[in-house]
Amino acid sequence: MAVNQFIGGRSCGITGTSFQRRAINKMGKAFPIYSMVIAPPNCSFGVVNRDKNGFNPAIMCCGSVSDQHASDYITINPSGVGESESRKSAATSQSCVQNVQLDLIMLSLPAIAGQAIEPMAQLMETAYIGRLGPLELASAGVSTSIFNILSKVFNIPLLSVATSFVAEDISRSSSKDSTSDSSCPNVSYNGCDESTDRKLLPSVSTALVLALTIGIFEALAMYFGSGLFLDIMGISSASSMRIPAQRFLSLRAIGAPAVVLSLAIQGIFRGFKDTRTPVFCLGLGNFSAVFMFPMLMYYFKLGVTGAAISTVGSQYMVTLLMIWYLNKRTILSIPNMKNLHFGDYLRSGGYLLGRTLAAVMTITLSTSIAARQGALAMAAHQICLQVWLSVSMLADAQAASGQALIASSFAKGDYNTVKEITHFALKTGLFTGVTLAVILGASFSYLATLFTSDTQVLGIVRSGLLFVSASQPVTAVAYIFDGLHYGVSDFSYAAYSMMAVGAISSVFLLYAPRVFGLSAVWWGLTLFMSLRVVAGYFRLLSKNGPWWFLQKHMPKLEIAN
């Protein structure tokens, strides 16, 4: 029989007090044999060939003894696999699980802080604009929605693909350059790298070149096509929102290259398992925006124009800081076009482009329908939507951290670690959603007064309390599933499932508000998130996709006594 897989901890549950030759009674299912196998110290197994001409040792820390030749026996070296090692096996396995959970937490905490910083600055901008009046708030809301569509529709795929590709690139590079002496794989995060050498990574260069190109294209499109985009959103030239919205959008267009670059670099840092550096850069940049809002809007009396200038200035500050720190982690130079991985990025990015379009267009459809119901309804919808998206994006930070860890482990074929990350990420995502639901349920009525003092708008906003708070658990888990899909590079399923979910939700949004009004818009968005969770759950149950190992039983190799 061929020994294809040896499953267990460091000692894999095998004991021996002397050199022993034991028959193999049972072995695990065959797995692909990897070209590189790393053995920890004091761990040696010899698989003896049937022809007795020698043995071919193939050892891995927590997972496999592989041999392409037929074998009936295994020889045990007590210096590596003694009874003391057997007693340590369970503790070592538990330690691996705890390390995985700790790594995910340590990556998620700074990422959550980073995700909270920018939305908080946007909420501050909305609050300052809201005090100028409902007209200004509605105008800025429509323009912000257009900006988010055009600036992120290409950049979200770039960010997600960059995170996975950079993590895989680093994982492959580390496997070639170094070995680990630990019984569990070392995971570097937040700047604590196994190696401090700066390397030229094709995945990084490709991401930066694409980001700059896309950013310039988006800036030109928004600046010269602002009127056309407002027409699409249902804001005609006769509308009182038309002029302030067009001015606001034209100014925000100048910051598009900075936005695309900064988000792409955040994806690169996530691939490096560093979520702390982006937090620092985002903190400085957005603090400057919050400082400039009242100064330009009220002191210099620039109004909505001052808000746009403050935001654009902070965006470029963030981008320059990130480039500065990225240059310390990897070599940044004019890339050789032959070495860039445009094909991989465009193929995977193409799937996510379709996915992002489906998601963004569903959100945009809800905004467009709300805008057609008048300035008051649009102002209320803008407040609810900003709060809903801002707090739910905290789960996106957890998903991105899980994605980086899964991509790294998946590239090595470490399926047990991927399992642990998957289960723990889903649990923490659900906990985050429930916590946010409780907090928002208790405080949303008060939070609404920070955005506007208009009693009519506040009355409409309070009717959206159930939507904003109760949908948080579902929304958080939906984001976690996104991170899981991206971690195993399951971009095609992420795209097709989102298109189907977006189509169903859009049909609901097109017809239900005609009967039930603005509340139907919010129920449509809740349906959108719920269907995403269902699609993600069924993908994990599939035995044919990239998550096949979640459904496979891996029996341990049994050795005769």
C-alpha positions as MATLAB code, in Angstrom:
seq = 'MAVNQFIGGRSCGITGTSFQRRAINKMGKAFPIYSMVIAPPNCSFGVVNRDKNGFNPAIMCCGSVSDQHASDYITINPSGVGESESRKSAATSQSCVQNVQLDLIMLSLPAIAGQAIEPMAQLMETAYIGRLGPLELASAGVSTSIFNILSKVFNIPLLSVATSFVAEDISRSSSKDSTSDSSCPNVSYNGCDESTDRKLLPSVSTALVLALTIGIFEALAMYFGSGLFLDIMGISSASSMRIPAQRFLSLRAIGAPAVVLSLAIQGIFRGFKDTRTPVFCLGLGNFSAVFMFPMLMYYFKLGVTGAAISTVGSQYMVTLLMIWYLNKRTILSIPNMKNLHFGDYLRSGGYLLGRTLAAVMTITLSTSIAARQGALAMAAHQICLQVWLSVSMLADAQAASGQALIASSFAKGDYNTVKEITHFALKTGLFTGVTLAVILGASFSYLATLFTSDTQVLGIVRSGLLFVSASQPVTAVAYIFDGLHYGVSDFSYAAYSMMAVGAISSVFLLYAPRVFGLSAVWWGLTLFMSLRVVAGYFRLLSKNGPWWFLQKHMPKLEIAN';
ca = [
       0.000    0.000    0.000;
       1.148    3.568   -0.554;
       1.481    5.919    2.390;
      -0.013    9.097    1.035;
      -1.031   10.977    4.159;
       0.037   10.900    7.762;
      -2.388   12.946    9.851;
      -1.893   14.175   13.386;
       0.237   16.343   15.564;
       3.992   16.393   15.871;
       4.102   12.818   17.037;
       0.817   11.993   15.313;
      -0.118    9.866   18.307;
       2.591    7.253   17.691;
       4.757    6.114   20.582;
       7.898    4.096   20.751;
      10.801    3.500   23.149;
      13.259    2.030   20.653;
      13.750    1.693   16.943;
      10.666   -0.235   15.930;
       9.179   -1.620   12.748;
       5.377   -1.660   12.783;
       2.769   -2.668   10.235;
       0.466   -0.040    8.785;
      -3.156   -0.893    9.546;
      -4.880    2.205    8.252;
      -3.975    5.347    6.451;
      -5.641    8.560    5.409;
      -6.910    9.469    2.004;
      -4.382   10.406   -0.652;
      -3.467   14.047   -0.981;
      -1.340   15.872   -3.536;
       2.361   15.398   -2.776;
       4.127   18.710   -2.384;
       7.625   19.255   -3.678;
       8.853   20.863   -0.478;
       8.460   19.352    2.958;
       9.767   20.898    6.169;
      10.493   18.836    9.247;
      10.757   20.255   12.752;
      13.666   19.141   14.910;
      13.408   15.874   16.883;
      10.779   14.533   14.533;
      11.695   11.647   12.241;
       9.641    8.957   10.596;
      11.043    6.401    8.199;
       8.714    4.802    5.680;
      10.231    1.506    4.576;
       9.723    0.379    0.998;
       8.377   -3.085    0.340;
      11.461   -4.040   -1.629;
      13.573   -3.442    1.516;
      16.121   -1.447   -0.462;
      15.869    1.532    1.841;
      13.408    4.113    3.040;
      12.210    7.467    1.859;
      11.480    9.815    4.752;
       8.875   12.470    4.085;
       8.005   14.496    7.155;
       5.794   17.504    7.838;
       5.152   19.341   11.113;
       1.439   18.835   11.666;
       0.295   16.967    8.708;
       1.771   14.426    6.346;
       4.078   11.562    5.620;
       4.007   11.103    1.873;
       5.681    8.502   -0.303;
       5.022    7.560   -3.871;
       6.417    4.057   -3.316;
       4.464    1.130   -1.909;
       5.066    0.508    1.793;
       3.831   -1.894    4.406;
       5.703   -0.717    7.461;
       6.810    2.416    9.255;
       9.987    2.689   11.296;
       9.823    4.835   14.439;
      12.789    6.763   15.776;
      12.248    7.255   19.521;
      14.458   10.360   19.621;
      11.791   12.156   17.689;
       8.625   10.244   18.402;
       8.759    8.932   21.927;
       6.157    8.724   24.562;
       6.966   12.224   25.752;
       6.188   13.503   22.273;
       2.902   11.616   22.269;
       1.862   13.312   25.469;
       2.710   16.665   23.935;
       0.740   16.024   20.750;
      -2.636   17.117   22.048;
      -1.154   20.210   23.687;
       0.651   21.121   20.485;
      -2.508   20.760   18.407;
      -4.420   22.943   20.853;
      -1.607   25.493   20.764;
      -1.865   25.664   16.971;
      -5.578   26.425   17.204;
      -5.021   29.113   19.815;
      -2.266   30.701   17.732;
      -4.525   30.862   14.704;
      -7.272   32.543   16.707;
      -4.802   34.979   18.280;
      -3.354   35.874   14.891;
      -6.823   36.591   13.522;
      -7.670   38.770   16.511;
      -4.366   40.663   16.338;
      -4.925   41.361   12.654;
      -8.596   42.238   13.075;
      -8.283   44.783   15.892;
      -6.171   47.322   13.952;
      -8.192   46.586   10.810;
     -11.424   47.337   12.657;
      -9.927   50.583   13.918;
      -8.911   51.460   10.362;
     -12.369   50.698    9.016;
     -13.905   52.822   11.770;
     -11.703   55.857   11.156;
     -12.758   56.674    7.611;
     -16.501   56.088    8.127;
     -16.357   58.228   11.258;
     -14.818   61.034    9.213;
     -17.583   60.577    6.627;
     -20.175   60.696    9.383;
     -18.614   63.916   10.664;
     -18.777   65.335    7.148;
     -22.447   64.312    6.893;
     -23.153   65.875   10.284;
     -21.529   69.197    9.363;
     -23.296   69.289    5.996;
     -26.603   68.328    7.618;
     -26.489   71.436    9.781;
     -26.393   73.540    6.636;
     -29.869   72.286    5.735;
     -31.786   69.381    4.144;
     -31.045   70.603    0.615;
     -27.276   70.584    1.154;
     -27.431   67.193    2.861;
     -29.472   65.628    0.054;
     -27.211   67.141   -2.640;
     -24.046   65.884   -0.983;
     -25.676   62.481   -0.430;
     -26.422   61.969   -4.117;
     -22.924   63.121   -5.124;
     -21.290   60.887   -2.523;
     -23.228   57.904   -3.844;
     -22.009   58.597   -7.389;
     -18.441   59.031   -6.165;
     -18.555   55.744   -4.258;
     -19.854   53.915   -7.309;
     -17.191   55.173   -9.701;
     -14.242   55.253   -7.304;
     -14.832   51.855   -5.696;
     -16.466   49.810   -8.420;
     -13.031   49.020   -9.846;
     -11.040   49.494   -6.681;
     -12.856   46.985   -4.465;
     -11.881   44.136   -6.830;
      -8.329   45.486   -6.936;
      -8.136   45.616   -3.136;
      -9.487   42.093   -2.690;
      -7.343   40.537   -5.399;
      -4.230   42.372   -4.174;
      -4.722   41.037   -0.631;
      -4.877   37.421   -1.807;
      -2.147   37.675   -4.449;
       0.326   39.491   -2.197;
      -0.296   37.020    0.651;
       0.253   34.094   -1.733;
       3.329   35.771   -3.226;
       4.882   36.279    0.210;
       3.956   32.757    1.304;
       5.662   31.208   -1.704;
       8.710   33.444   -1.269;
       9.012   32.573    2.420;
       8.755   28.848    1.693;
      11.674   29.093   -0.704;
      13.907   31.269    1.463;
      13.462   29.955    4.997;
      12.246   27.108    7.152;
      10.544   27.155   10.521;
      11.677   25.383   13.690;
       8.301   25.677   15.312;
       5.727   22.932   15.578;
       3.184   25.360   14.237;
       3.690   27.655   11.275;
       4.865   31.136   12.180;
       2.468   33.848   11.178;
       3.833   37.349   10.904;
       1.503   40.241   11.334;
       1.501   43.997   11.797;
       5.044   44.472   10.673;
       6.575   41.550   12.592;
       7.963   39.729    9.568;
       9.979   36.575    9.499;
      12.349   38.407    7.185;
      13.134   42.100    7.044;
      14.592   41.977    3.525;
      12.905   44.247    1.016;
      11.890   42.327   -2.070;
      10.534   43.265   -5.457;
       7.138   41.559   -5.617;
       5.382   41.493   -9.011;
       1.972   41.394   -7.305;
       2.681   44.735   -5.588;
       3.919   46.475   -8.722;
       0.949   45.231  -10.716;
      -1.530   46.489   -8.126;
       0.024   49.965   -8.016;
       0.142   50.382  -11.790;
      -3.479   49.314  -12.170;
      -4.586   51.537   -9.273;
      -2.981   54.669  -10.731;
      -4.442   54.016  -14.176;
      -7.929   53.375  -12.825;
      -7.780   56.413  -10.517;
      -6.946   58.830  -13.325;
      -9.700   57.391  -15.501;
     -12.261   57.763  -12.707;
     -11.237   61.370  -11.986;
     -11.705   62.378  -15.621;
     -15.031   60.548  -15.862;
     -16.486   62.193  -12.753;
     -15.186   65.684  -13.478;
     -16.410   65.918  -17.063;
     -19.419   63.640  -16.721;
     -20.906   64.940  -13.466;
     -24.050   66.224  -15.204;
     -24.678   62.910  -16.948;
     -24.300   60.934  -13.737;
     -26.758   63.207  -11.928;
     -29.261   62.669  -14.736;
     -28.902   58.923  -14.281;
     -29.558   59.333  -10.559;
     -32.812   61.146  -11.337;
     -31.578   64.665  -10.462;
     -32.761   66.746  -13.412;
     -31.531   70.225  -14.303;
     -34.727   71.664  -12.810;
     -34.073   70.119   -9.391;
     -32.905   72.365   -6.565;
     -30.233   69.739   -5.757;
     -28.651   69.889   -9.235;
     -26.181   72.798   -8.921;
     -24.769   72.047   -5.425;
     -24.571   68.336   -6.208;
     -22.691   68.909   -9.458;
     -20.209   71.293   -7.806;
     -19.604   68.854   -4.957;
     -19.053   65.905   -7.316;
     -16.619   67.837   -9.543;
     -14.462   68.727   -6.548;
     -14.510   65.229   -5.099;
     -13.403   63.852   -8.490;
      -9.971   65.387   -7.946;
      -9.384   62.945   -5.091;
     -10.252   59.804   -7.067;
      -6.631   58.796   -7.886;
      -5.695   59.097   -4.217;
      -8.678   57.005   -3.125;
      -7.942   54.182   -5.555;
      -4.236   54.120   -4.701;
      -4.795   54.200   -0.947;
      -7.313   51.371   -0.997;
      -5.069   49.266   -3.237;
      -2.145   49.855   -0.858;
      -4.347   48.829    2.058;
      -4.897   45.535    0.230;
      -1.138   45.181   -0.212;
      -0.511   45.784    3.495;
      -3.169   43.192    4.338;
      -1.290   40.749    2.142;
       1.780   41.507    4.263;
      -0.416   40.744    7.311;
       0.101   44.330    8.443;
      -3.082   46.130    9.443;
      -1.430   48.550   11.852;
       0.364   50.785    9.363;
      -2.796   51.654    7.359;
      -4.516   52.596   10.633;
      -1.790   55.114   11.428;
      -1.963   56.672    7.954;
      -5.763   56.768    7.925;
      -5.819   58.257   11.399;
      -3.574   61.188   10.495;
      -5.301   61.887    7.200;
      -8.865   61.736    8.465;
      -8.035   63.716   11.606;
      -6.854   66.509    9.332;
     -10.191   66.344    7.480;
     -12.200   66.581   10.706;
     -10.079   69.572   11.710;
     -10.624   71.309    8.368;
     -14.393   70.720    8.098;
     -15.561   73.466   10.484;
     -12.741   75.796    9.487;
     -13.454   75.763    5.742;
     -17.229   75.273    5.947;
     -18.045   77.829    8.655;
     -15.061   80.101    9.302;
     -14.260   80.653    5.614;
     -17.946   80.228    4.722;
     -17.320   77.776    1.886;
     -20.220   75.506    2.856;
     -20.418   72.212    0.969;
     -17.420   73.240   -1.147;
     -15.304   73.432    2.010;
     -16.325   69.899    2.941;
     -15.220   68.586   -0.449;
     -11.854   70.389   -0.273;
     -11.203   69.014    3.224;
     -11.954   65.465    2.143;
      -9.787   65.609   -0.985;
      -6.844   67.039    0.960;
      -7.027   64.265    3.550;
      -7.202   61.598    0.833;
      -3.920   62.683   -0.703;
      -2.289   62.887    2.722;
      -3.291   59.291    3.452;
      -1.981   58.059    0.099;
       1.411   59.753    0.418;
       1.900   58.353    3.916;
       1.036   54.839    2.767;
       3.465   55.015   -0.151;
       6.190   56.155    2.248;
       5.683   53.181    4.548;
       5.168   50.693    1.724;
       8.582   51.649    0.354;
      10.063   50.375    3.622;
       8.452   46.943    3.153;
       9.071   46.269   -0.517;
      11.071   47.671   -3.403;
       9.166   50.363   -5.286;
      10.592   51.187   -8.681;
       9.498   51.656  -12.254;
       8.364   48.117  -13.063;
       9.291   46.051  -16.059;
       6.052   45.536  -17.909;
       7.049   41.946  -18.752;
       7.161   41.038  -15.066;
       3.726   42.383  -14.198;
       0.940   39.855  -13.611;
      -1.772   41.704  -15.485;
      -3.359   38.478  -16.695;
      -3.956   37.115  -13.189;
      -5.253   40.435  -11.911;
      -7.520   41.050  -14.866;
      -8.963   37.541  -14.819;
      -9.719   37.492  -11.093;
     -10.504   41.198  -11.052;
     -12.933   40.717  -13.895;
     -15.001   38.348  -11.801;
     -14.972   40.749   -8.872;
     -15.768   43.671  -11.148;
     -19.032   41.954  -12.052;
     -19.639   41.191   -8.396;
     -18.946   44.756   -7.315;
     -21.137   46.205  -10.046;
     -24.006   44.002   -8.904;
     -23.536   45.064   -5.260;
     -23.003   48.759   -5.918;
     -25.846   49.017   -8.398;
     -28.221   47.459   -5.868;
     -27.213   50.042   -3.243;
     -27.392   52.801   -5.857;
     -30.859   51.701   -6.930;
     -32.040   52.093   -3.346;
     -30.583   55.628   -3.241;
     -32.144   56.535   -6.576;
     -35.599   55.340   -5.481;
     -35.269   57.258   -2.199;
     -34.253   60.418   -4.095;
     -37.360   60.216   -6.265;
     -39.503   60.450   -3.128;
     -38.305   63.957   -2.353;
     -35.544   65.837   -0.519;
     -36.800   64.932    2.977;
     -36.967   61.206    2.223;
     -33.554   61.346    0.543;
     -32.011   63.154    3.521;
     -33.420   60.541    5.920;
     -32.264   57.696    3.697;
     -28.776   59.212    3.505;
     -28.473   59.280    7.301;
     -29.702   55.692    7.714;
     -27.573   54.409    4.845;
     -24.388   56.083    6.090;
     -24.828   54.715    9.615;
     -25.738   51.247    8.314;
     -22.768   51.006    5.945;
     -20.310   52.597    8.344;
     -20.884   50.279   11.288;
     -21.317   47.159    9.167;
     -17.945   47.775    7.548;
     -16.358   46.836   10.871;
     -17.128   43.234    9.933;
     -15.411   43.837    6.606;
     -12.192   44.474    8.524;
     -12.514   41.091   10.199;
     -13.218   39.499    6.822;
     -10.117   41.081    5.274;
      -7.921   39.798    8.104;
      -9.329   36.307    7.710;
      -8.797   36.546    3.956;
      -5.077   37.285    4.359;
      -4.544   34.386    6.755;
      -6.598   31.961    4.662;
      -4.799   32.922    1.437;
      -1.420   32.311    3.064;
      -2.386   28.941    4.579;
      -4.347   27.814    1.515;
      -1.328   28.469   -0.721;
       0.686   26.070    1.474;
      -2.040   23.415    1.478;
      -2.521   23.815    5.235;
      -6.226   22.957    5.224;
      -6.501   22.401    8.973;
      -5.457   25.993    9.618;
      -7.900   27.203    6.979;
     -10.656   25.300    8.793;
      -9.840   26.927   12.114;
      -9.736   30.407   10.587;
     -13.055   29.832    8.804;
     -14.946   28.666   11.874;
     -13.478   31.322   14.148;
     -14.093   34.133   11.631;
     -17.779   33.204   11.309;
     -18.216   33.090   15.080;
     -16.551   36.455   15.647;
     -18.494   37.988   12.740;
     -21.812   36.917   14.232;
     -20.768   38.226   17.638;
     -19.805   41.564   16.092;
     -23.164   41.831   14.322;
     -25.177   41.102   17.453;
     -23.136   43.605   19.456;
     -23.652   46.320   16.852;
     -27.393   45.588   16.747;
     -27.694   46.097   20.499;
     -25.628   49.295   20.489;
     -27.485   50.847   17.566;
     -30.874   49.819   18.907;
     -30.161   51.736   22.089;
     -28.489   54.801   20.612;
     -29.712   55.369   17.059;
     -32.437   57.859   17.974;
     -29.822   60.019   19.640;
     -27.286   59.543   16.834;
     -29.799   60.825   14.293;
     -29.914   64.223   16.021;
     -26.194   64.641   15.347;
     -26.882   64.754   11.601;
     -29.863   67.055   11.405;
     -32.213   69.087   13.567;
     -35.066   69.014   11.059;
     -38.031   67.415   12.834;
     -39.552   66.012    9.642;
     -36.312   64.323    8.630;
     -35.837   62.945   12.178;
     -39.327   61.480   12.094;
     -38.540   59.562    8.920;
     -35.133   58.486   10.233;
     -36.623   56.955   13.399;
     -38.817   54.736   11.249;
     -35.624   53.144    9.917;
     -34.385   52.065   13.355;
     -35.311   48.410   12.805;
     -33.518   48.318    9.469;
     -30.302   49.870   10.782;
     -30.029   47.823   13.973;
     -31.731   44.448   13.422;
     -29.987   43.781   10.103;
     -26.477   44.068   11.581;
     -25.930   40.343   12.428;
     -26.898   39.291    8.905;
     -24.834   42.070    7.345;
     -21.741   41.206    9.415;
     -21.852   37.521    8.487;
     -22.346   38.446    4.812;
     -19.071   40.371    4.845;
     -17.290   37.477    6.575;
     -18.387   35.117    3.800;
     -16.907   37.531    1.258;
     -13.525   37.308    2.980;
     -13.703   33.511    3.005;
     -14.415   33.373   -0.740;
     -11.542   35.726   -1.541;
      -9.109   33.856    0.716;
      -9.388   30.684   -1.375;
      -9.518   32.733   -4.613;
     -13.105   31.624   -5.257;
     -13.708   34.790   -7.250;
     -15.950   33.238   -9.883;
     -18.524   32.008   -7.365;
     -18.387   35.322   -5.507;
     -19.244   37.062   -8.774;
     -22.027   34.824  -10.022;
     -23.743   34.509   -6.648;
     -23.680   38.285   -6.136;
     -25.180   38.872   -9.572;
     -28.042   36.519   -8.767;
     -28.584   38.043   -5.330;
     -28.444   41.575   -6.742;
     -30.973   40.756   -9.448;
     -33.500   39.348   -6.962;
     -33.053   42.283   -4.581;
     -33.325   44.833   -7.392;
     -36.672   43.429   -8.497;
     -37.919   43.860   -4.940;
     -36.577   47.426   -4.801;
     -38.204   48.372   -8.084;
     -41.733   47.331   -7.136;
     -42.127   47.174   -3.349;
     -41.509   50.919   -2.649;
     -44.431   51.811   -4.901;
     -46.698   50.222   -2.329;
     -44.853   50.515    0.990;
     -42.761   53.651    0.424;
     -39.305   54.289    1.887;
     -39.500   51.418    4.386;
     -39.592   48.971    1.462;
     -36.229   50.343    0.317;
     -34.712   49.395    3.661;
     -36.333   45.953    3.615;
     -34.908   45.444    0.143;
     -31.391   46.115    1.423;
     -31.959   43.659    4.274;
     -33.071   41.037    1.752;
     -29.905   41.751   -0.234;
     -27.657   40.938    2.742;
     -29.689   37.888    3.782;
     -29.391   36.281    0.357;
     -25.625   36.843    0.430;
     -25.421   34.851    3.651;
     -27.472   32.019    2.154;
     -25.221   31.890   -0.925;
     -22.084   31.820    1.215;
     -23.423   29.076    3.468;
     -24.298   26.786    0.575;
     -20.852   27.293   -0.957;
     -19.176   26.045    2.213;
     -21.396   22.945    2.103;
     -20.310   22.128   -1.457;
     -18.101   19.061   -1.851;
     -16.882   20.039   -5.311;
     -15.662   23.609   -4.809;
     -12.527   24.953   -3.086;
     -14.058   24.154    0.317;
     -14.138   20.398   -0.328;
     -11.893   19.738    2.672;
     -14.567   21.014    5.075;
     -16.758   18.058    4.111;
     -14.044   15.398    3.932;
     -13.336   13.035    6.809;
      -9.587   12.582    7.202;
      -8.930    9.368    9.159;
      -5.685    9.088   11.078;
      -3.009    6.617   10.098;
      -3.047    3.711   12.516;
       0.094    1.758   13.334;
       0.052   -1.757   14.723;
       1.179   -2.175   18.315;
];
